[in-house]
Coordinates of C-alpha atoms in Angstrom, one line a residue:
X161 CA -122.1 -259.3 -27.7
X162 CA -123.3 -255.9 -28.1
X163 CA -125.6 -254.9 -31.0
X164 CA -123.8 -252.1 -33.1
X165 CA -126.4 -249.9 -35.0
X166 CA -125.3 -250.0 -38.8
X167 CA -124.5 -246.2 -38.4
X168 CA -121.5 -247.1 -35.9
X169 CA -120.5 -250.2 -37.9
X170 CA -120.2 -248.6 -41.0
X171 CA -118.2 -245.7 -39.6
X172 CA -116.0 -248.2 -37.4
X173 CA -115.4 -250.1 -40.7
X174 CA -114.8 -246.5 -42.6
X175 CA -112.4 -245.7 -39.3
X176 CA -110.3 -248.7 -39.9
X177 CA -110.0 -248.8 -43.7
X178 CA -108.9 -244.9 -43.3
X179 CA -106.4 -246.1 -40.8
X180 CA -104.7 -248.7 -43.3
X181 CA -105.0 -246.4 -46.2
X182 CA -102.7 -243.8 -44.4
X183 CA -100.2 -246.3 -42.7
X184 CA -100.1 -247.8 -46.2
X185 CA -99.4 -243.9 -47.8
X186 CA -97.1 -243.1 -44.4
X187 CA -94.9 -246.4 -45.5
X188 CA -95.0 -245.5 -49.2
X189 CA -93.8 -241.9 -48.3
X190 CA -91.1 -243.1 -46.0
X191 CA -89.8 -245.5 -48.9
X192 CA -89.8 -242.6 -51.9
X193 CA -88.5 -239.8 -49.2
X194 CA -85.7 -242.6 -48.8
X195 CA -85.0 -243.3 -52.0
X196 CA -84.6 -239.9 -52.9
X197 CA -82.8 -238.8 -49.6
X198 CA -85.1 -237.0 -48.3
X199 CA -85.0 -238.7 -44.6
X200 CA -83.5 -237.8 -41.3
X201 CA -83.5 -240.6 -39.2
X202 CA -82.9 -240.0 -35.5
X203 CA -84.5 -237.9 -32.5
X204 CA -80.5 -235.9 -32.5
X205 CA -80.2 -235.4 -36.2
X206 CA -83.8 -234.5 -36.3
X207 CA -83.5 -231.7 -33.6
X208 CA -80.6 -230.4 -35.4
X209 CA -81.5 -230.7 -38.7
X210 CA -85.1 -228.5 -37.1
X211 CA -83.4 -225.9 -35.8
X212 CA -80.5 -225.5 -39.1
X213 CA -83.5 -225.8 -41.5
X214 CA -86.8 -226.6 -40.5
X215 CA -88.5 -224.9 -43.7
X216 CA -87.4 -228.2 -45.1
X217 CA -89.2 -230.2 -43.2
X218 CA -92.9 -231.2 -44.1
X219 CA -93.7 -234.2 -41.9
X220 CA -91.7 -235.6 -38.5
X221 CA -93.0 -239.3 -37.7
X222 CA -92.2 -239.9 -33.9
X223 CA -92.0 -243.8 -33.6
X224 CA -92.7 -245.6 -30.3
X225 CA -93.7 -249.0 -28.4
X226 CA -94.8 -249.6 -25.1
X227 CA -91.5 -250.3 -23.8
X228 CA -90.3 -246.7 -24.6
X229 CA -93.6 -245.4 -23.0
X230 CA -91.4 -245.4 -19.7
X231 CA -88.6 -243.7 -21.2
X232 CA -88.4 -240.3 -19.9
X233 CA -85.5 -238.9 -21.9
X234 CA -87.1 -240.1 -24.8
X235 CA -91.2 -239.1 -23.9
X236 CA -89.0 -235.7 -23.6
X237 CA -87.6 -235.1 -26.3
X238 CA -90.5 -236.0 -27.8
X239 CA -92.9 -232.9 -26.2
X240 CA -90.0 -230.3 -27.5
X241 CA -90.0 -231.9 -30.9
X242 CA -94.1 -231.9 -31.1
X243 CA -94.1 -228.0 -29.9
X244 CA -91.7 -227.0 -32.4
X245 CA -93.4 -229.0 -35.1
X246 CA -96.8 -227.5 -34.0
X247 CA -95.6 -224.0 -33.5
X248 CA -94.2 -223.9 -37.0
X249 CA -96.8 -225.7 -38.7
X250 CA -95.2 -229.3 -39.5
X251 CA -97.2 -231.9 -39.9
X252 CA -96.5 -234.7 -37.0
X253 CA -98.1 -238.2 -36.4
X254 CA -97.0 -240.8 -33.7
X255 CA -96.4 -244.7 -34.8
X256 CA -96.4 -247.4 -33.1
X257 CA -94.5 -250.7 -34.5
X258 CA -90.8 -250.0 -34.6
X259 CA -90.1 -253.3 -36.2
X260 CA -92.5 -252.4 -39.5
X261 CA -90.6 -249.4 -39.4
X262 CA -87.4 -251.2 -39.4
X263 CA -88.5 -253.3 -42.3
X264 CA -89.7 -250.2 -44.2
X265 CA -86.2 -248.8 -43.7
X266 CA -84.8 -251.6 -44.4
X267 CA -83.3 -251.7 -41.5
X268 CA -82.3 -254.6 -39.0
X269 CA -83.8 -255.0 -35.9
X270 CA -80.8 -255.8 -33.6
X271 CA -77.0 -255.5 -33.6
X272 CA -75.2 -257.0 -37.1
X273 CA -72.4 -259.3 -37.2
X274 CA -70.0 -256.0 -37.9
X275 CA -71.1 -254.7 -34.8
X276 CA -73.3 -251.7 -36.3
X277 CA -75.7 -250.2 -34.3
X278 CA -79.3 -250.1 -35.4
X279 CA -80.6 -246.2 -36.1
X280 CA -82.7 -244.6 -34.0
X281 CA -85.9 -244.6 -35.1
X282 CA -87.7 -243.0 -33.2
X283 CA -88.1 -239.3 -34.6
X284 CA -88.1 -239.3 -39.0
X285 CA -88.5 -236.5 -40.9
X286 CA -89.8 -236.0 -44.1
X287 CA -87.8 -233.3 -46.2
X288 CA -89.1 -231.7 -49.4
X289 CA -89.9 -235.0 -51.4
X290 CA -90.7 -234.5 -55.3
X291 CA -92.3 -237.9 -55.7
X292 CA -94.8 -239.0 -54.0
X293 CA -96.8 -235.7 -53.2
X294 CA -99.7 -237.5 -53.1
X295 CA -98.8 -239.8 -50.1
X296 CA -97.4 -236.6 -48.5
X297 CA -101.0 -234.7 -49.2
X298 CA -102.9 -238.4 -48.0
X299 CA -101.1 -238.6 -44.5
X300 CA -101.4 -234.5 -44.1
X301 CA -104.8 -234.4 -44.7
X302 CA -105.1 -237.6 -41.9
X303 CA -103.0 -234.8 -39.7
X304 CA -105.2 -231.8 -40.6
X305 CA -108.3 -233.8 -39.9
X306 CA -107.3 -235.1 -36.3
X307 CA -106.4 -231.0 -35.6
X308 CA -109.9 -230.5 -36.7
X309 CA -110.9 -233.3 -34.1
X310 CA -108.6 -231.8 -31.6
X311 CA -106.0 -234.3 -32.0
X312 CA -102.8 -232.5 -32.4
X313 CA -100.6 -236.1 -32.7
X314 CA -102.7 -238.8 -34.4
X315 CA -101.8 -241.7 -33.9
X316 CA -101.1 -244.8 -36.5
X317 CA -100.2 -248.4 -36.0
X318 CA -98.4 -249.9 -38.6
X319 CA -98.9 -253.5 -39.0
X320 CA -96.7 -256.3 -39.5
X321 CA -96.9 -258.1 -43.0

């Protein structure tokens, strides 16, 4: 066991409650935007929906595993989508646990009985929501702060409840 000073326990402890807070807010935001249908759910839709109207757009979520970190097409798709958010100023943050997302959304996490497709959740954006601003300001100060850090794509883990 190593001996942590309290300095580096306190701010590891501070590190990780941030981190909750902010999945929390990111899951709260992604609930209200849906509610008020103010989601685009998909790494297609999202492309074309960027380059229709991207002025609408406030926050793209790119969601992975590590199964998909070995997807080329996808890991892609994904460096185009992050250089368009960052060259137009849209606030972006990676997630990892596609079946929390799936439950946020509400979603199911395989092929139904009907034969329906799951949706690709792998890039979500955000679109003008009215409720909720203060979720939306919570995760894009989390963004702004990992720019300040150098981190242009934090990174959040949402956890299974």
């Amino acid at each position: 066991m190593t001996n942590m000073t309290l300095e580096e326990l306190v701010g590891c402890n501070s590190t990780d409650r941030k981190m909750e807070t902010v999945s929390e807010a990111l899951e709260e935001l992604i609930v209200a935007a849906q509610r008020q249908n103010c989601l685009t759910v998909g790494v297609y839709e999202s492309a074309q929906l960027m380059n229709v109207d991207p002025d609408s757009v406030v926050l793209c979520v790119l969601a992975t595993d590590e199964e998909d970190e070995n997807d080329v097409a996808l890991q892609i798709h994904f460096t185009l989508i992050q250089a368009f958010c960052c060259d137009i100023d849209i606030n972006i943050v990676r997630v990892s646990g596609m079946r929390r997302l799936a439950q946020v959304l509400g979603e199911p996490l395989s092929t139904d009985s009907n034969a329906n497709e799951p949706r690709d959740l792998h890039c979500i954006l955000v679109t003008n929501p009215q409720a909720e601003h203060l979720k939306l300001n919570e995760v894009g100060s989390y963004c702004k702060e990992s720019r300040c850090r150098n981190q242009w794509v934090p990174s959040i883990a949402l956890q299974e409840r």
